[in-house]
Amino acid sequence: MGHDFQFERGESFGEWLHKEMLEAAAFEDASWAMDRIRRVEARLQADRLESNRLKVEIPWLEEVTAFTAPGRDIYFSRRLYEVCATDEQVAFVVGHEIAHHDLGHVALFHGWTDKIVRLPGATLFALFFHGLERLVYGPQKECDADRHGLDLCMSAGYEGRRCLELFDILEQRALYIGDLDMVYGPDVESDDELDKNARWTTKAQIWAWQKKSGYLPIRDRRQLLMKHLAAKHEGVQPSAAPNGGPASQLGNSGVTEGPPSVS
Ligand SMILES: [Zn+2]
């Protein structure tokens, strides 16, 4: 399951990682939090066999992030979780992480495990939550996971546009802490740097930046997903421009999130 693999003493990588994470941080168990996450993870995976489903854990830590790795667990930081105002926003985070499994991305961890397993627990934990996943997967796979994750949300009946309100929260949070690069990327004039029609020099510039930082600017991620939503709508209803079109009022939520990454 989940591209997990056996290693030392018959333990799987996923089991080993889970044990290490449990030692390094407290996991949330309050019923308000667990009810919501179980509700969302069940809805997103309703059509999957029990044995193929992933499970979300919510470790208490300050980093605003989520990640997954070989095994059956998704780790969703408590700080990110508490700023998600709706089930749709939670679903987008979880859908993105499920997508890394569906798309085979987690298999890329194989090449890293020798190094990973030698790290002391606290270092390992910090490494994961500071974006190892983004470095392992890279920007292109992060984009793919965004799209597939959003598709999973919509297949489960969540409204796509409401899922993307997560990016409003991420953006406000990043602006609050003063991380303008996180929001805009290297080119503040453009939200369309990843558009297929963008000039190649623009693309080269942003991909180089992504390579260095390991993540995409929030606005580019949101913009790509708005286009994805628009394309899906066009496919279904050629003449309709639902809710005023893809670029209409996206950002009206008032919550905040932390820096980077829903990786
Ligand atoms: Zn990711």
Tab-separated table of C-alpha atoms and ligand atoms in Angstrom:
chain	number	residue	atom	x	y	z
A	1	MET	CA	0.000	0.000	0.000
A	2	GLY	CA	1.110	3.536	-0.672
A	3	HIS	CA	4.368	2.431	-2.308
A	4	ASP	CA	5.580	1.369	1.076
A	5	PHE	CA	8.516	-0.959	1.261
A	6	GLN	CA	10.132	-3.193	3.809
A	7	PHE	CA	13.398	-2.442	5.380
A	8	GLU	CA	15.234	-3.258	8.537
A	9	ARG	CA	13.820	-6.047	10.706
A	10	GLY	CA	10.731	-6.497	8.624
A	11	GLU	CA	9.419	-3.042	9.453
A	12	SER	CA	8.100	-0.966	6.596
A	13	PHE	CA	9.362	2.531	5.933
A	14	GLY	CA	5.929	3.977	6.659
A	15	GLU	CA	5.662	2.213	10.022
A	16	TRP	CA	9.143	3.277	10.957
A	17	LEU	CA	8.458	6.896	10.033
A	18	HIS	CA	5.197	6.909	11.963
A	19	LYS	CA	6.934	5.636	15.077
A	20	GLU	CA	9.631	8.268	14.766
A	21	MET	CA	7.062	11.006	14.297
A	22	LEU	CA	5.124	9.870	17.354
A	23	GLU	CA	8.261	10.093	19.435
A	24	ALA	CA	9.094	13.546	18.151
A	25	ALA	CA	5.705	15.252	18.495
A	26	ALA	CA	2.316	14.996	20.174
A	27	PHE	CA	-0.506	14.077	17.822
A	28	GLU	CA	-3.815	15.889	18.027
A	29	ASP	CA	-6.651	13.809	19.445
A	30	ALA	CA	-9.365	16.339	20.322
A	31	SER	CA	-12.700	15.203	18.996
A	32	TRP	CA	-13.527	18.422	17.081
A	33	ALA	CA	-10.315	18.031	15.135
A	34	MET	CA	-10.429	14.299	14.633
A	35	ASP	CA	-14.101	14.252	13.660
A	36	ARG	CA	-13.445	16.713	10.888
A	37	ILE	CA	-10.340	15.046	9.533
A	38	ARG	CA	-11.907	11.569	9.601
A	39	ARG	CA	-14.995	12.930	7.863
A	40	VAL	CA	-12.924	14.489	5.100
A	41	GLU	CA	-10.517	11.594	4.591
A	42	ALA	CA	-13.455	9.145	4.427
A	43	ARG	CA	-15.293	11.248	1.862
A	44	LEU	CA	-12.235	11.665	-0.329
A	45	GLN	CA	-11.533	7.940	-0.275
A	46	ALA	CA	-15.065	6.561	-0.246
A	47	ASP	CA	-14.484	4.590	-3.438
A	48	ARG	CA	-11.270	2.946	-2.257
A	49	LEU	CA	-10.787	-0.303	-0.460
A	50	GLU	CA	-10.181	0.092	3.238
A	51	SER	CA	-6.729	-1.427	2.812
A	52	ASN	CA	-5.810	1.204	0.226
A	53	ARG	CA	-6.898	4.222	2.202
A	54	LEU	CA	-4.527	6.728	3.672
A	55	LYS	CA	-4.884	8.074	7.184
A	56	VAL	CA	-4.220	11.603	8.342
A	57	GLU	CA	-2.265	12.381	11.501
A	58	ILE	CA	-2.111	15.877	12.974
A	59	PRO	CA	1.153	16.457	14.798
A	60	TRP	CA	1.474	19.534	16.957
A	61	LEU	CA	4.069	21.812	15.506
A	62	GLU	CA	4.443	25.366	14.395
A	63	GLU	CA	5.351	24.731	10.793
A	64	VAL	CA	2.437	25.332	8.436
A	65	THR	CA	2.730	22.338	6.207
A	66	ALA	CA	1.612	18.867	5.258
A	67	PHE	CA	3.497	15.982	3.768
A	68	THR	CA	3.360	12.319	2.994
A	69	ALA	CA	5.834	9.562	2.292
A	70	PRO	CA	5.770	5.819	1.592
A	71	GLY	CA	3.311	4.113	3.914
A	72	ARG	CA	-0.270	4.934	4.739
A	73	ASP	CA	0.078	8.182	6.619
A	74	ILE	CA	-0.405	11.808	5.746
A	75	TYR	CA	0.987	14.312	8.224
A	76	PHE	CA	-0.978	17.536	8.462
A	77	SER	CA	0.547	20.038	10.860
A	78	ARG	CA	-1.694	21.289	13.619
A	79	ARG	CA	-0.818	24.873	12.717
A	80	LEU	CA	-2.005	24.434	9.149
A	81	TYR	CA	-5.008	22.430	10.255
A	82	GLU	CA	-6.286	25.073	12.643
A	83	VAL	CA	-6.254	27.791	9.991
A	84	CYS	CA	-8.300	25.754	7.537
A	85	ALA	CA	-11.719	27.268	7.967
A	86	THR	CA	-13.752	24.758	5.997
A	87	ASP	CA	-13.920	21.081	5.101
A	88	GLU	CA	-13.135	22.083	1.521
A	89	GLN	CA	-9.816	23.624	2.496
A	90	VAL	CA	-8.906	20.582	4.577
A	91	ALA	CA	-9.949	18.370	1.660
A	92	PHE	CA	-7.630	20.187	-0.714
A	93	VAL	CA	-4.640	19.614	1.560
A	94	VAL	CA	-5.497	15.946	2.017
A	95	GLY	CA	-6.325	15.497	-1.677
A	96	HIS	CA	-2.942	16.919	-2.647
A	97	GLU	CA	-1.190	14.424	-0.390
A	98	ILE	CA	-3.286	11.495	-1.625
A	99	ALA	CA	-2.330	12.579	-5.138
A	100	HIS	CA	1.361	12.085	-4.360
A	101	HIS	CA	0.505	8.433	-3.725
A	102	ASP	CA	-1.850	8.046	-6.692
A	103	LEU	CA	0.708	9.526	-9.054
A	104	GLY	CA	3.543	7.367	-7.760
A	105	HIS	CA	5.574	10.299	-6.436
A	106	VAL	CA	6.251	8.747	-3.048
A	107	ALA	CA	8.343	6.074	-4.741
A	108	LEU	CA	10.988	8.787	-5.157
A	109	PHE	CA	11.695	8.466	-1.451
A	110	HIS	CA	13.454	5.185	-2.063
A	111	GLY	CA	16.619	6.951	-3.084
A	112	TRP	CA	16.643	8.944	0.127
A	113	THR	CA	15.928	6.330	2.733
A	114	ASP	CA	19.521	5.390	3.450
A	115	LYS	CA	20.192	8.941	4.482
A	116	ILE	CA	16.842	9.450	6.180
A	117	VAL	CA	16.953	6.464	8.513
A	118	ARG	CA	20.291	7.473	9.962
A	119	LEU	CA	18.974	10.790	11.220
A	120	PRO	CA	18.011	11.234	14.851
A	121	GLY	CA	14.249	11.577	15.321
A	122	ALA	CA	14.126	15.307	15.974
A	123	THR	CA	16.287	16.090	12.961
A	124	LEU	CA	14.247	13.794	10.801
A	125	PHE	CA	11.088	15.443	11.936
A	126	ALA	CA	12.428	18.927	11.277
A	127	LEU	CA	13.654	17.867	7.866
A	128	PHE	CA	10.274	16.554	6.792
A	129	PHE	CA	8.413	19.528	8.070
A	130	HIS	CA	10.797	21.968	6.513
A	131	GLY	CA	10.063	20.687	3.102
A	132	LEU	CA	11.904	17.489	2.319
A	133	GLU	CA	8.859	16.422	0.373
A	134	ARG	CA	9.053	19.460	-1.863
A	135	LEU	CA	12.713	18.884	-2.519
A	136	VAL	CA	12.149	15.218	-3.307
A	137	TYR	CA	9.192	15.838	-5.567
A	138	GLY	CA	10.060	19.160	-7.177
A	139	PRO	CA	7.772	21.882	-8.543
A	140	GLN	CA	6.378	19.958	-11.503
A	141	LYS	CA	5.136	17.088	-9.373
A	142	GLU	CA	3.753	19.561	-6.860
A	143	CYS	CA	1.696	21.100	-9.666
A	144	ASP	CA	0.523	17.671	-10.763
A	145	ALA	CA	-0.460	16.830	-7.197
A	146	ASP	CA	-2.373	20.111	-6.924
A	147	ARG	CA	-4.417	19.298	-10.009
A	148	HIS	CA	-5.051	15.662	-9.191
A	149	GLY	CA	-5.858	16.572	-5.594
A	150	LEU	CA	-8.393	19.138	-6.732
A	151	ASP	CA	-9.951	16.555	-9.049
A	152	LEU	CA	-10.251	14.160	-6.119
A	153	CYS	CA	-12.001	16.858	-4.091
A	154	MET	CA	-14.493	17.539	-6.847
A	155	SER	CA	-15.129	13.848	-7.449
A	156	ALA	CA	-15.989	13.634	-3.764
A	157	GLY	CA	-18.489	16.457	-4.195
A	158	TYR	CA	-16.506	19.369	-2.775
A	159	GLU	CA	-16.801	22.628	-4.659
A	160	GLY	CA	-13.493	23.351	-6.380
A	161	ARG	CA	-13.524	27.091	-5.894
A	162	ARG	CA	-14.086	26.735	-2.190
A	163	CYS	CA	-11.165	24.306	-1.976
A	164	LEU	CA	-8.916	26.919	-3.535
A	165	GLU	CA	-9.764	29.420	-0.820
A	166	LEU	CA	-6.959	27.678	1.014
A	167	PHE	CA	-4.590	29.752	-1.093
A	168	ASP	CA	-6.142	32.959	0.202
A	169	ILE	CA	-5.288	31.828	3.668
A	170	LEU	CA	-1.775	30.828	2.685
A	171	GLU	CA	-1.267	34.135	0.954
A	172	GLN	CA	-2.496	36.239	3.835
A	173	ARG	CA	-0.304	34.345	6.196
A	174	ALA	CA	2.754	34.729	3.979
A	175	LEU	CA	2.094	38.453	3.622
A	176	TYR	CA	1.629	38.717	7.360
A	177	ILE	CA	5.041	37.236	7.995
A	178	GLY	CA	6.514	39.323	5.192
A	179	ASP	CA	7.400	36.570	2.752
A	180	LEU	CA	6.650	38.317	-0.522
A	181	ASP	CA	8.548	35.787	-2.612
A	182	MET	CA	6.264	33.110	-1.285
A	183	VAL	CA	3.253	34.973	-2.568
A	184	TYR	CA	4.464	36.463	-5.818
A	185	GLY	CA	7.580	34.602	-6.833
A	186	PRO	CA	10.397	36.429	-8.577
A	187	ASP	CA	8.138	38.409	-10.896
A	188	VAL	CA	5.595	40.485	-9.041
A	189	GLU	CA	3.987	41.668	-12.257
A	190	SER	CA	2.707	38.313	-13.300
A	191	ASP	CA	0.441	35.612	-11.983
A	192	ASP	CA	0.908	33.700	-15.182
A	193	GLU	CA	4.520	32.716	-15.180
A	194	LEU	CA	3.697	29.075	-15.604
A	195	ASP	CA	1.217	29.634	-18.335
A	196	LYS	CA	2.101	27.753	-21.475
A	197	ASN	CA	2.071	30.995	-23.411
A	198	ALA	CA	4.526	32.737	-21.117
A	199	ARG	CA	7.836	33.731	-22.634
A	200	TRP	CA	10.495	31.098	-22.174
A	201	THR	CA	12.765	33.512	-20.327
A	202	THR	CA	10.018	34.084	-17.802
A	203	LYS	CA	9.523	30.375	-17.424
A	204	ALA	CA	13.244	29.798	-17.040
A	205	GLN	CA	13.394	32.455	-14.383
A	206	ILE	CA	10.629	31.002	-12.311
A	207	TRP	CA	11.680	27.407	-12.664
A	208	ALA	CA	15.164	28.325	-11.520
A	209	TRP	CA	13.665	30.046	-8.534
A	210	GLN	CA	11.466	27.067	-7.783
A	211	LYS	CA	14.385	24.733	-8.014
A	212	LYS	CA	16.147	26.799	-5.407
A	213	SER	CA	13.219	27.307	-3.090
A	214	GLY	CA	11.509	23.971	-3.650
A	215	TYR	CA	8.041	25.400	-3.942
A	216	LEU	CA	5.827	27.439	-6.195
A	217	PRO	CA	4.627	30.928	-5.468
A	218	ILE	CA	1.130	30.786	-4.032
A	219	ARG	CA	-0.350	32.949	-6.774
A	220	ASP	CA	0.993	30.723	-9.513
A	221	ARG	CA	-0.386	27.618	-7.885
A	222	ARG	CA	-3.767	29.226	-7.488
A	223	GLN	CA	-3.739	30.605	-11.003
A	224	LEU	CA	-2.928	27.226	-12.519
A	225	LEU	CA	-5.729	25.617	-10.556
A	226	MET	CA	-8.224	28.291	-11.535
A	227	LYS	CA	-7.400	27.538	-15.154
A	228	HIS	CA	-7.773	23.850	-14.478
A	229	LEU	CA	-11.198	24.498	-12.983
A	230	ALA	CA	-12.182	26.696	-15.906
A	231	ALA	CA	-11.103	24.031	-18.391
A	232	LYS	CA	-13.144	21.426	-16.576
A	233	HIS	CA	-16.180	23.664	-16.589
A	234	GLU	CA	-15.738	24.348	-20.274
A	235	GLY	CA	-15.560	20.624	-20.900
A	236	VAL	CA	-18.834	20.080	-19.128
A	237	GLN	CA	-20.748	23.211	-20.031
A	238	PRO	CA	-19.319	24.754	-23.169
A	239	SER	CA	-21.428	27.878	-23.119
A	240	ALA	CA	-21.623	28.641	-19.456
A	241	ALA	CA	-19.307	30.763	-17.399
A	242	PRO	CA	-20.286	29.584	-13.961
A	243	ASN	CA	-20.122	32.114	-11.185
A	244	GLY	CA	-18.697	34.807	-13.346
A	245	GLY	CA	-15.723	32.974	-14.735
A	246	PRO	CA	-12.524	31.641	-13.324
A	247	ALA	CA	-10.903	34.865	-12.277
A	248	SER	CA	-13.838	36.187	-10.340
A	249	GLN	CA	-13.715	36.888	-6.667
A	250	LEU	CA	-11.560	34.202	-5.320
A	251	GLY	CA	-10.160	35.810	-2.292
A	252	ASN	CA	-12.652	36.671	0.317
A	253	SER	CA	-11.774	34.507	3.212
A	254	GLY	CA	-10.309	36.135	6.215
A	255	VAL	CA	-8.197	33.520	7.860
A	256	THR	CA	-4.490	33.057	7.763
A	257	GLU	CA	-2.014	30.357	7.215
A	258	GLY	CA	1.637	30.030	7.576
A	259	PRO	CA	4.378	30.303	5.152
A	260	PRO	CA	4.920	27.879	2.504
A	261	SER	CA	3.833	24.735	1.908
A	262	VAL	CA	1.152	22.428	1.303
A	263	SER	CA	3.571	20.126	-0.193
B	1	ZN	ZN	3.149	18.057	-2.339
